Coordinates of C-alpha atoms in Angstrom, one line a residue:
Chain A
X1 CA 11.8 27.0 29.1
X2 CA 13.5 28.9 26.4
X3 CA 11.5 31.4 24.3
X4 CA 12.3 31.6 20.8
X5 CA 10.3 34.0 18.0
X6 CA 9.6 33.3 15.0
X7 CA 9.5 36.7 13.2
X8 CA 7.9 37.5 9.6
X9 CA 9.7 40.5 8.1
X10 CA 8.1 40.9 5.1
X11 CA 8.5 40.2 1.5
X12 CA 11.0 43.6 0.6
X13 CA 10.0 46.5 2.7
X14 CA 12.2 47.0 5.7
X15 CA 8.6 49.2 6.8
X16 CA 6.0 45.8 6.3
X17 CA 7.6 44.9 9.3
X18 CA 5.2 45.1 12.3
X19 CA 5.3 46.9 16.0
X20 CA 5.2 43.8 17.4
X21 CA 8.0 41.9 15.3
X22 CA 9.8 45.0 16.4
X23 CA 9.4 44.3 20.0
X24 CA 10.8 40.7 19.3
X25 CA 13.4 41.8 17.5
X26 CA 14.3 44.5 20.3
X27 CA 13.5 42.0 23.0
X28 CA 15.9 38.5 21.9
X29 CA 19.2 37.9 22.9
X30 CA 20.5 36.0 20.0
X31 CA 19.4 36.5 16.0
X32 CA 19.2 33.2 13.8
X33 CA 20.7 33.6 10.6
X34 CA 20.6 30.6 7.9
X35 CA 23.0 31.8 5.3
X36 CA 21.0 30.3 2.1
X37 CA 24.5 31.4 -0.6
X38 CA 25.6 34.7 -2.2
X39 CA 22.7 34.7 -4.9
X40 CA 20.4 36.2 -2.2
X41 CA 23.1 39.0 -1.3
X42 CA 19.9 41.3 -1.7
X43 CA 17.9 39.5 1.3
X44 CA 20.8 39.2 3.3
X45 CA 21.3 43.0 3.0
X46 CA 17.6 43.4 3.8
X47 CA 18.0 41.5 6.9
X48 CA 20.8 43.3 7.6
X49 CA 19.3 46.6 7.6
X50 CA 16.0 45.5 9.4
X51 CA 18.2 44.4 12.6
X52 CA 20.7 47.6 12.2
X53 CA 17.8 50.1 12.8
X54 CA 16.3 47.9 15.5
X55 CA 19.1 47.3 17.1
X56 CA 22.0 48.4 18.7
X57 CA 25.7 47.0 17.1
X58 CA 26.9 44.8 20.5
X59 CA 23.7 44.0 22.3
X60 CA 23.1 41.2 20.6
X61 CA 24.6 38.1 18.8
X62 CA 24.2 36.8 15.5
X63 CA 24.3 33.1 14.9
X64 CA 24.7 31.7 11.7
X65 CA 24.6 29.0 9.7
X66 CA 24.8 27.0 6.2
X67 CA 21.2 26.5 5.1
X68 CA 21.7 22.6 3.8
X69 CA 21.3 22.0 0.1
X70 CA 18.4 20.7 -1.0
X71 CA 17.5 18.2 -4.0
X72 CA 16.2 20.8 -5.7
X73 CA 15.8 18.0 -9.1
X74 CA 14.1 15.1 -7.1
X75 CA 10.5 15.5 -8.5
X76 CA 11.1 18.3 -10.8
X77 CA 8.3 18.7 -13.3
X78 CA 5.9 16.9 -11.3
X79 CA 2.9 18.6 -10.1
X80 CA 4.0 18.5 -6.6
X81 CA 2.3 15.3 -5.0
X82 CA 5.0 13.3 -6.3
X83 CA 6.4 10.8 -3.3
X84 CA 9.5 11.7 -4.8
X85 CA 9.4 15.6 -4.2
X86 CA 8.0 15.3 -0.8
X87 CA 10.7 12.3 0.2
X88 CA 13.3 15.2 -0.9
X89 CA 11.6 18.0 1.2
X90 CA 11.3 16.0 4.0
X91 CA 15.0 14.9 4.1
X92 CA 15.8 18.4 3.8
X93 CA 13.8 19.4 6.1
X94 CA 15.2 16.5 9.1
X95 CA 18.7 18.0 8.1
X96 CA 17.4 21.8 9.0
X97 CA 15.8 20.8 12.9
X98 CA 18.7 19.4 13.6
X99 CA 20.7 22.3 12.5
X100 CA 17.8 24.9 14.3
X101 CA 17.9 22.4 17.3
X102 CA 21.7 23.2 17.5
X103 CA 21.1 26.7 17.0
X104 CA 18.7 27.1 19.9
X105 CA 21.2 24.7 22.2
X106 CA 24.1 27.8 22.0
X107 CA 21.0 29.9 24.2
X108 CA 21.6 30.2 27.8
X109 CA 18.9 28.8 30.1
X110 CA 17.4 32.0 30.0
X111 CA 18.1 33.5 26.8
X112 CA 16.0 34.2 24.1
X113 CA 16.2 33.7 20.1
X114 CA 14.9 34.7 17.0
X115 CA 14.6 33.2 13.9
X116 CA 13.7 36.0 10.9
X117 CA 11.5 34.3 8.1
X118 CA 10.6 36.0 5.0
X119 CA 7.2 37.2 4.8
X120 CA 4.9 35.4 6.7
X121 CA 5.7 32.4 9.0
X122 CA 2.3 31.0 8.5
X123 CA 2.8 30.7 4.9
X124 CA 5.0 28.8 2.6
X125 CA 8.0 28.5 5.4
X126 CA 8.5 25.8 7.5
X127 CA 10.3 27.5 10.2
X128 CA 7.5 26.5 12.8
X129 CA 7.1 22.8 11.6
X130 CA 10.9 22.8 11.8
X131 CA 10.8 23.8 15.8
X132 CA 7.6 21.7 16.8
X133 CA 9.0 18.7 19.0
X134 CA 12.0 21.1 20.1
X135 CA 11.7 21.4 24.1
X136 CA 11.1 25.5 23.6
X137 CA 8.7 27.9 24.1
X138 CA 7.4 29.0 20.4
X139 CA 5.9 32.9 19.6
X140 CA 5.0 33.0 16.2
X141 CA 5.1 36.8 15.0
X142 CA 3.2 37.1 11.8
X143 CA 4.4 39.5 9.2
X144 CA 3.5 41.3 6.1
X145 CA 3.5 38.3 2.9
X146 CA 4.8 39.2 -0.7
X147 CA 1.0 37.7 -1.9
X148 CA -0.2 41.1 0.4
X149 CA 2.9 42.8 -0.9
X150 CA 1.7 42.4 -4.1
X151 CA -2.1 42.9 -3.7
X152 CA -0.8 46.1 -2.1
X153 CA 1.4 47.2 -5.1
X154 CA -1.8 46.4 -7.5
X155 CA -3.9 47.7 -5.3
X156 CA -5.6 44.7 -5.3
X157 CA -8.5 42.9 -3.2
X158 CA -7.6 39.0 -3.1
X159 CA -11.1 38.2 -3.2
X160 CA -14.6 39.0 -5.2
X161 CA -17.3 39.8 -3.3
X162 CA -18.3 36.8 -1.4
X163 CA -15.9 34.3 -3.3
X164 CA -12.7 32.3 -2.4
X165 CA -9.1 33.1 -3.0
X166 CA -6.7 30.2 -3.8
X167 CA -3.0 30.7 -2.5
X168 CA -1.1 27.6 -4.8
X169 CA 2.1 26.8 -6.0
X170 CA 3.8 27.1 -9.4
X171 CA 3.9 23.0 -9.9
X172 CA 0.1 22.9 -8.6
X173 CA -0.9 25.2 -11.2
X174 CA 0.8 23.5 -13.9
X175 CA -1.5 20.9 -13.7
X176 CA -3.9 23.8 -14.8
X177 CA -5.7 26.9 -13.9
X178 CA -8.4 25.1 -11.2
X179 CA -12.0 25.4 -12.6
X180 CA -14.1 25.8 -9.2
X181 CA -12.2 29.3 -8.2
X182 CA -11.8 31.9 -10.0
X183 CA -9.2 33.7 -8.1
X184 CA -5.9 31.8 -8.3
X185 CA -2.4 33.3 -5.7
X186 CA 0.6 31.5 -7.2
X187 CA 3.7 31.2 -5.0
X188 CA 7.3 29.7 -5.0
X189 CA 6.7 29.4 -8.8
X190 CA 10.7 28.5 -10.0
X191 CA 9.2 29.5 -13.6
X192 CA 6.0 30.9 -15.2
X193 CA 3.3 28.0 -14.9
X194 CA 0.8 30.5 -16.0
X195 CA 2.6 31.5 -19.3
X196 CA 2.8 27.6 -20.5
X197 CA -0.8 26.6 -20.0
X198 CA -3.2 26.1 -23.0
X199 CA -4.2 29.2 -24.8
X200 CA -7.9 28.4 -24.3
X201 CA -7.3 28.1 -21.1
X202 CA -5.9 30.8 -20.2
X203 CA -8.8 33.0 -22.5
X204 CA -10.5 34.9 -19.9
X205 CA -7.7 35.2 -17.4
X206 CA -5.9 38.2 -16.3
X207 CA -2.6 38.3 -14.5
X208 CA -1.1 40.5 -11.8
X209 CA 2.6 40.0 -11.6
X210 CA 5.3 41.3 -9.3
X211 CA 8.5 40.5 -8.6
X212 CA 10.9 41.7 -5.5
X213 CA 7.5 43.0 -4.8
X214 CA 8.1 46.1 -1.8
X215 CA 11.8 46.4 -2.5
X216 CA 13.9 49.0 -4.5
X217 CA 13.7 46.6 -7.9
X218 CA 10.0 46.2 -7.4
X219 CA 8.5 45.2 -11.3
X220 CA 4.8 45.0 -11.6
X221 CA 3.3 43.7 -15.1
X222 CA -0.9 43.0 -15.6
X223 CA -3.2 42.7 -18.3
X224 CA -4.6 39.6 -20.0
X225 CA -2.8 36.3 -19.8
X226 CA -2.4 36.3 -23.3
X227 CA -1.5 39.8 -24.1
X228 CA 1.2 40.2 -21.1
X229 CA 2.7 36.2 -20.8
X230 CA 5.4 36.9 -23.2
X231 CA 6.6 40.2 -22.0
X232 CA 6.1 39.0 -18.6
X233 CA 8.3 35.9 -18.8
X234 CA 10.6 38.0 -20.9
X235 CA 11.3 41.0 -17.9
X236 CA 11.4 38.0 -15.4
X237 CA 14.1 36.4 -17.2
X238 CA 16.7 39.3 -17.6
X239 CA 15.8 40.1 -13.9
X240 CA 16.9 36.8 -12.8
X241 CA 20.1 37.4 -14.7
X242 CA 20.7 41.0 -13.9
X243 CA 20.3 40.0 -10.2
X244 CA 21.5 36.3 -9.7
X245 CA 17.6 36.0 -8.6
X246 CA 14.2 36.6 -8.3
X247 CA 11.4 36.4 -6.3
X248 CA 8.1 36.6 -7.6
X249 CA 4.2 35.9 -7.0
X250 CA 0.8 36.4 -8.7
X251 CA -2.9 36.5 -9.1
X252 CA -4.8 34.8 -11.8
X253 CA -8.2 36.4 -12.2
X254 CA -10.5 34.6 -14.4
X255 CA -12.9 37.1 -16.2
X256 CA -16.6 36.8 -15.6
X257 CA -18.6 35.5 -18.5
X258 CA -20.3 37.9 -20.8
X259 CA -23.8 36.8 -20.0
Chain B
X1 CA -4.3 64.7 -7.2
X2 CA -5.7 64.0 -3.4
X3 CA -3.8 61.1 -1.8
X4 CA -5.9 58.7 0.1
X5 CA -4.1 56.1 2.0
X6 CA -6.1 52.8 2.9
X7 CA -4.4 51.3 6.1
X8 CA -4.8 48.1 7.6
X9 CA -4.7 48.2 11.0
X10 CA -4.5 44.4 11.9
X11 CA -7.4 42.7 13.8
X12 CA -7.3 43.2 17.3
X13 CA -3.4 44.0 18.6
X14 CA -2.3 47.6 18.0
X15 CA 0.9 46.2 17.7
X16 CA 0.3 44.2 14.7
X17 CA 0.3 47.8 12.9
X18 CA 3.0 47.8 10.6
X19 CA 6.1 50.6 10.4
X20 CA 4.7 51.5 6.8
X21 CA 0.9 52.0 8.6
X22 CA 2.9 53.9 11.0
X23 CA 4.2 56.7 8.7
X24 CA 0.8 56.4 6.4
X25 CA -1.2 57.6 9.6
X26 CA 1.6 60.0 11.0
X27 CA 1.2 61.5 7.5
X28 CA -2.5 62.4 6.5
X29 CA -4.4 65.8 7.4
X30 CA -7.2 63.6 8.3
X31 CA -9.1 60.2 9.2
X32 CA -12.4 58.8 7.7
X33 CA -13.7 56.6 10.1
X34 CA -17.0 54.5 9.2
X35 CA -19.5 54.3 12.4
X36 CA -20.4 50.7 12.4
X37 CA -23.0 50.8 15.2
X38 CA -22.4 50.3 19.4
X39 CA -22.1 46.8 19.0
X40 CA -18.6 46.7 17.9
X41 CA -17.5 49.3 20.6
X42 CA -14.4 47.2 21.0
X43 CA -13.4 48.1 17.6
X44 CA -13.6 52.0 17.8
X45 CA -12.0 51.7 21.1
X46 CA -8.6 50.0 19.4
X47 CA -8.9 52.5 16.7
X48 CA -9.3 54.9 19.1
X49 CA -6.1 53.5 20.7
X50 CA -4.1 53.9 17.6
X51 CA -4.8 56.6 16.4
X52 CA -3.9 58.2 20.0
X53 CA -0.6 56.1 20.0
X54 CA 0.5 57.6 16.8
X55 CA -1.1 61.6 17.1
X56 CA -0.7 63.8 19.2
X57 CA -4.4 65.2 19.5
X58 CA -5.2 68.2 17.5
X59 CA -2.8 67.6 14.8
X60 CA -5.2 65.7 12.5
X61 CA -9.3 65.8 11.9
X62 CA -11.7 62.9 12.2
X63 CA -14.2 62.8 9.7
X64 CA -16.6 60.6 10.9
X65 CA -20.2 59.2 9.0
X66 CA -22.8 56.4 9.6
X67 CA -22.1 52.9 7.7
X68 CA -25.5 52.4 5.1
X69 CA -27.4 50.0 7.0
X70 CA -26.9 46.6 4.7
X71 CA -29.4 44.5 3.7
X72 CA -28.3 41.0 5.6
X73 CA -31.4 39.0 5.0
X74 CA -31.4 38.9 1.2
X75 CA -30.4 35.8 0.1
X76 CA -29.2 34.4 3.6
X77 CA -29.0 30.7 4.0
X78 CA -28.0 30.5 0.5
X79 CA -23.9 30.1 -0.7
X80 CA -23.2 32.9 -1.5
X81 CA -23.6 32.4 -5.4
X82 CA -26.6 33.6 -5.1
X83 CA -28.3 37.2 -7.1
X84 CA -30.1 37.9 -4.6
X85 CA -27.3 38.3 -2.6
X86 CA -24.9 39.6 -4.9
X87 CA -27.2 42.7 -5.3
X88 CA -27.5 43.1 -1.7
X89 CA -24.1 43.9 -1.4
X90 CA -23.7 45.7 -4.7
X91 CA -26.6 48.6 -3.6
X92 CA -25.1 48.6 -0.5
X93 CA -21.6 49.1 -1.5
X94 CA -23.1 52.0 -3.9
X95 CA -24.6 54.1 -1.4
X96 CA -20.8 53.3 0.5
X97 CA -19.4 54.8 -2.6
X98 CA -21.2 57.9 -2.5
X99 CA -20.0 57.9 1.4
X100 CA -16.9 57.7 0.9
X101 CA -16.5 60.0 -2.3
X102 CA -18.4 62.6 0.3
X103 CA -15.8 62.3 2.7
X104 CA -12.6 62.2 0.3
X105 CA -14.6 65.4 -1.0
X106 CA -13.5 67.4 2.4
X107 CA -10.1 67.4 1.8
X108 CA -8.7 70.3 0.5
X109 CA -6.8 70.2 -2.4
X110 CA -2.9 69.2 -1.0
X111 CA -4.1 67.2 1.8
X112 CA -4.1 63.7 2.2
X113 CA -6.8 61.2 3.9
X114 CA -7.0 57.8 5.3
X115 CA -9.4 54.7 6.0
X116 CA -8.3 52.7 8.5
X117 CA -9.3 49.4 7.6
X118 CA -9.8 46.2 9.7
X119 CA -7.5 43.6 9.1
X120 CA -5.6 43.6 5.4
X121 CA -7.6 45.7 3.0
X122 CA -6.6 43.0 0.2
X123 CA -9.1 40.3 1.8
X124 CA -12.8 40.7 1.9
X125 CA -12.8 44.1 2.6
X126 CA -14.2 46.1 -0.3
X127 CA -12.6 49.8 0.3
X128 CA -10.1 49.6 -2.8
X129 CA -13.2 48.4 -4.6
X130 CA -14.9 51.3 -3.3
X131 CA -12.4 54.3 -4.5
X132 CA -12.3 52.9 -7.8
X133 CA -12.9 55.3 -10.3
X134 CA -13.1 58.3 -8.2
X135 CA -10.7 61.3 -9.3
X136 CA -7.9 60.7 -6.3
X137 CA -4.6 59.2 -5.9
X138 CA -4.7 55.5 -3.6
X139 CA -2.1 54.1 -1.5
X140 CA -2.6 50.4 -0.1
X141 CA -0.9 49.7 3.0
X142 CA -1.5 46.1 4.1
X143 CA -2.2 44.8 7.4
X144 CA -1.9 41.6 9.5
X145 CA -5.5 39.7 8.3
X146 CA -7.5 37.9 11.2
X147 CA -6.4 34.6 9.3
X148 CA -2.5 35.4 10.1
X149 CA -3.2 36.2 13.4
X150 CA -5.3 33.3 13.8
X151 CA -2.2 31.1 12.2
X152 CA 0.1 32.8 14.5
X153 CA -2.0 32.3 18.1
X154 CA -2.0 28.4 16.6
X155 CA 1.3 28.4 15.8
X156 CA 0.1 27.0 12.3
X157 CA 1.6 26.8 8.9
X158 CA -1.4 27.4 7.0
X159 CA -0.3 25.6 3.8
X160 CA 1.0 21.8 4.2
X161 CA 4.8 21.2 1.9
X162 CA 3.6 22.1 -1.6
X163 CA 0.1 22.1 -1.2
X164 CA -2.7 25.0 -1.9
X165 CA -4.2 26.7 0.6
X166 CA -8.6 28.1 0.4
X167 CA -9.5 31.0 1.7
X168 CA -13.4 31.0 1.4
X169 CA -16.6 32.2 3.5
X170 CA -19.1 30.5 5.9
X171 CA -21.9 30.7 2.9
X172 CA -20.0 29.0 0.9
X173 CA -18.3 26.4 3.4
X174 CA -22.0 25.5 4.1
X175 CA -22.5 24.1 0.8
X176 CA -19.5 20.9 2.3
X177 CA -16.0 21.0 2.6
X178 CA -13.8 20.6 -0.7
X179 CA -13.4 17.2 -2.0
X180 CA -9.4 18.8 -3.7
X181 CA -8.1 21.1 -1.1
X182 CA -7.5 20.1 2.7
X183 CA -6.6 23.3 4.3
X184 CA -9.3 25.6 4.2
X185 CA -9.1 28.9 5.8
X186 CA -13.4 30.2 6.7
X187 CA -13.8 33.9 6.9
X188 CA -16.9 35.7 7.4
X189 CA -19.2 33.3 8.9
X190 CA -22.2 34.8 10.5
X191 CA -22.5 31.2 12.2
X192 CA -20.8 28.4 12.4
X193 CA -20.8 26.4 9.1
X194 CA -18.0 24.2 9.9
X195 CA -20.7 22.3 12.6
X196 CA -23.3 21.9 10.9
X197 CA -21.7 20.3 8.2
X198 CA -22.4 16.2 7.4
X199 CA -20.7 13.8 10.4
X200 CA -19.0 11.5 7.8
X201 CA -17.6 14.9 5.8
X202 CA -16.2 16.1 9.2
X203 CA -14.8 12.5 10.2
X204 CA -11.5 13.2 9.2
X205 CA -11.2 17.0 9.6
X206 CA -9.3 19.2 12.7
X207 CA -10.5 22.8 13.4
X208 CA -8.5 25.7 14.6
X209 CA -11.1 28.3 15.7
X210 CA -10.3 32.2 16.9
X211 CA -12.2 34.4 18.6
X212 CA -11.4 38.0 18.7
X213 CA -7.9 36.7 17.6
X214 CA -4.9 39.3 19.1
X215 CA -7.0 41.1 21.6
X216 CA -7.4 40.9 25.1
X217 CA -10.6 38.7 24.8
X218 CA -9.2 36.3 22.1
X219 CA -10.5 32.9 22.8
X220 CA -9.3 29.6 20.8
X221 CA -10.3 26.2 20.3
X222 CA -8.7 23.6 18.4
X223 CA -8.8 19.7 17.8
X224 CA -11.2 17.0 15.5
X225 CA -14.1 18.9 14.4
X226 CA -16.3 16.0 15.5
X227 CA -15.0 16.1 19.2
X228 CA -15.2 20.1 19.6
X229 CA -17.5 21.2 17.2
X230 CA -20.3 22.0 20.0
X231 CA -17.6 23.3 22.3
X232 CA -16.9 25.7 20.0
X233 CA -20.7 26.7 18.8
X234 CA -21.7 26.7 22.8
X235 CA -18.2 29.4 23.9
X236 CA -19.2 31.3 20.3
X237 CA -22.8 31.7 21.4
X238 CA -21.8 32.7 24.7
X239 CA -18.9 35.3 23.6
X240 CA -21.1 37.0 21.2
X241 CA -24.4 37.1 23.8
X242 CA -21.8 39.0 26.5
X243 CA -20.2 41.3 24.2
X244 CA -22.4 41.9 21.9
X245 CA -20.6 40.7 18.9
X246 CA -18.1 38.6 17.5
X247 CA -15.5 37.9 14.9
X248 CA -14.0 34.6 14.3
X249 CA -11.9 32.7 11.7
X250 CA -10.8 29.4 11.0
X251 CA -8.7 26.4 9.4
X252 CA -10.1 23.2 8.5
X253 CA -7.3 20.6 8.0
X254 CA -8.1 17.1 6.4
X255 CA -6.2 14.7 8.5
X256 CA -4.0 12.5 5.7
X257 CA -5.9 9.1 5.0
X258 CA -4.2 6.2 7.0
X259 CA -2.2 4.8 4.3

C-alpha cells in the first residue's frame, strides 16, 4: 500500500519544524501542494523555503493543485453549529478528497507522498479526515501549532495549575467568553470575537494576541481586554491590509477574583 | 542579562525535537537537569540520548539537583479545585523556585542555560511559571505535547469542523464528562478517571488512550469507552507494575446523537 505523510510545519518558523517531519520530508517521493491563491504568497514562500533546505532541486516532484473555493458566506455570523455552515464545510470538503484522492493516484505503486499542513495536523486541519477512506497507508507527523507558537512568543503556560485550557473558534466565542473555564485559546477567528463582547464581560479578562506568530512579521499585543481591544483590532486591521492577510490566534485569561 | 532557554523535548521520540530545540541545545554552556527519582529511568535515558545526539561530550556541563519531594496526598481524590491541593503544589513549586534560581545562579555572567522540559513547556508544565521574576533573560522553545503525539499515533483530528476542543486533568474529569464540549483531551491522570466514570455518562463516549506515546514501549487502545474501558485499566495496571511508571493521555469523543 502507498504511504503518504501528513506533515505539520509549523505556524511561521521554518525551525518549529521537527527531526522527524524532516525525515518525511527527506524520505517522500512526491510533495502535495494545494495552491490556496496569491494572498498567501507569504506561506507559499515559507513552504518553499522549508522544502529547499531539505531538499535537493530534482529529487523530487511537486504536485499541485487549486484548493477549491469554499462558501465562505453560507452561515456567516452564526456561532458555528449552524446546519448551514457545516452543509458548506462539508461540500467543500467532498470536493478536496476527491482532488487529494487524485493527487495520491499520480504515485507509483511504490512511491511515497506528502502532504505539508500548517501547524499541526491534529488541529484545526482536515487533511487527515480528508484521506480516511482512501486505500493508503496514513503517518501523521505532528508539528509545532501557532496556539504553541504563540504561548512560546508570550512565554506563556496554556494552563493554571491544575485547570483546563479551551482551544475554540472565533464564531464559538462570539456566542461569549464560556463561564466554566477560565482559560479560553481562540483559533481561525476571521475577526476579533473578543473585542465585540460585552464590556462586563470581558471585565476581568486579559488577552495575549499574536499574529504571523514565529515568522519575520511576528506582532504580539497583551494586557487587559479592555485596555488593549482597540489597539489590538486596530494593528490587526492595517496588517491585513499591508499584507493581503493575516493569521492570527489568542488566549483569553480571565483574572482570579479579588477574594 | 543570563539567557535561559526552556526546551521541549517532545514525549518520548527524540525525533520529535524540533530544528529550533536543536540550535537552543547546540547553543547553551550548560544543562539543568531535574532528578525525578529511578522510576522514570526511561526518561533520563531519552534525555540522555539527546543530549548525546546533539553534543559532542565535553563541550557543555550538566548541572544536575534532586526534584523537592511533592506532597501528592494532599487533597487527592478531590477535583482539583481544591486549597488543599492548590497549596500542595504552590509550596512545592517554591522550594522548585529556589532550585532552579540556584542552578541558573552557576552560570557565569555571558553564558547561557537550559531546562529540558518534557513535552511543550506551554502545557501543565510549570517551568516558565517557575523563572518568573528572577533577574535572567527566557527563551520558550515549544515541543511536541504527549496530546499531539497521542493525536498523531491515532491518526486523530482532535477538534471536530468548528467545534472547541478541552484540555483538562484526571481530577477534574472525575468530577463527569462535560455536558457542552465533546472532545475532551485528559492529561495528568494519576488513574484512570475516564472508567470510573457513570455507565449512562459513558454510553455514548469513544476513548483513544496512549501509553508512553512515541517511544518504543508506546501502547494504545481505542474504541467505546464502555467496551474497553477495563481493557485499558487491566494493560495500564500491568505497564506501570513492569516499568515502574507510566504516562498516559487521552481523548474522549461524544459520539453525535442518532438524529
Amino acid at each position: 500500500m502507498r504511504t503518504v505523510y501528513v506533515i505539520g510545519i509549523g505556524s511561521g518558523d521554518p525551525d518549529h519544524l521537527t527531526l522527524s517531519a524532516v525525515k518525511a520530508l527527506q524520505a517522500v517521493d512526491a510533495v502535495f501542494v494545494i495552491d490556496k491563491g496569491e494572498a498567501k504568497e507569504d506561506l507559499v514562500a515559507l513552504r518553499t523555503e522549508i522544502l529547499h533546505r531539505h531538499r535537493e532541486p530534482g529529487t523530487y516532484r511537486v504536485v499541485e493543485a487549486a484548493d477549491p473555493v469554499r462558501d465562505r458566506a453560507a452561515g456567516a455570523g452564526e456561532n458555528g453549529r449552524s446546519a448551514t455552515y457545516a452543509a458548506a464545510v462539508v461540500e467543500w470538503q467532498d470536493q478536496r478528497g476527491a482532488l487529494y484522492a487524485s493527487m495520491i493516484d499520480s504515485l507509483g505503486p511504490d512511491e511515497t507522498g506528502a502532504f505539508l499542513v500548517w501547524g499541526d495536523p491534529a488541529l484545526y486541519d482536515g487533511t487527515l479526515r480528508l484521506l480516511e477512506g482512501l486505500d493508503v497507508h496514513v503517518v501523521s507527523v505532528p508539528g509545532i501549532s501557532s496556539v504553541q507558537a504563540l504561548a512560546a512568543a508570550h512565554r506563556l503556560i496554556l494552563n493554571r495549575v491544575g485547570r483546563p485550557v479551551l482551544i475554540t473558534t472565533g464564531r464559538r466565542l462570539a456566542a461569549g467568553m464560556p463561564a466554566d473555564v477560565d482559560d479560553v485559546v481562540v483559533m481561525l477567528d476571521g475577526g476579533t470575537a473578543f473585542a465585540s463582547l460585552p464590556d462586563e464581560e470581558m471585565a476581568d479578562v486579559d488577552v495575549y494576541w499574536g499574529a504571523y506568530v514565529g515568522g519575520p512579521d511576528e506582532i504580539l499585543a497583551a494586557g487587559p481586554v479592555l485596555e488593549v481591544r482597540d489597539e489590538i483590532v486596530r494593528r490587526r486591521a492595517e496588517a491585513r491590509a499591508r499584507k493581503g492577510w493575516i493569521m492570527d490566534t489568542y488566549l483569553l485569561r480571565r483574572r482570579p477574583a479579588d477574594r
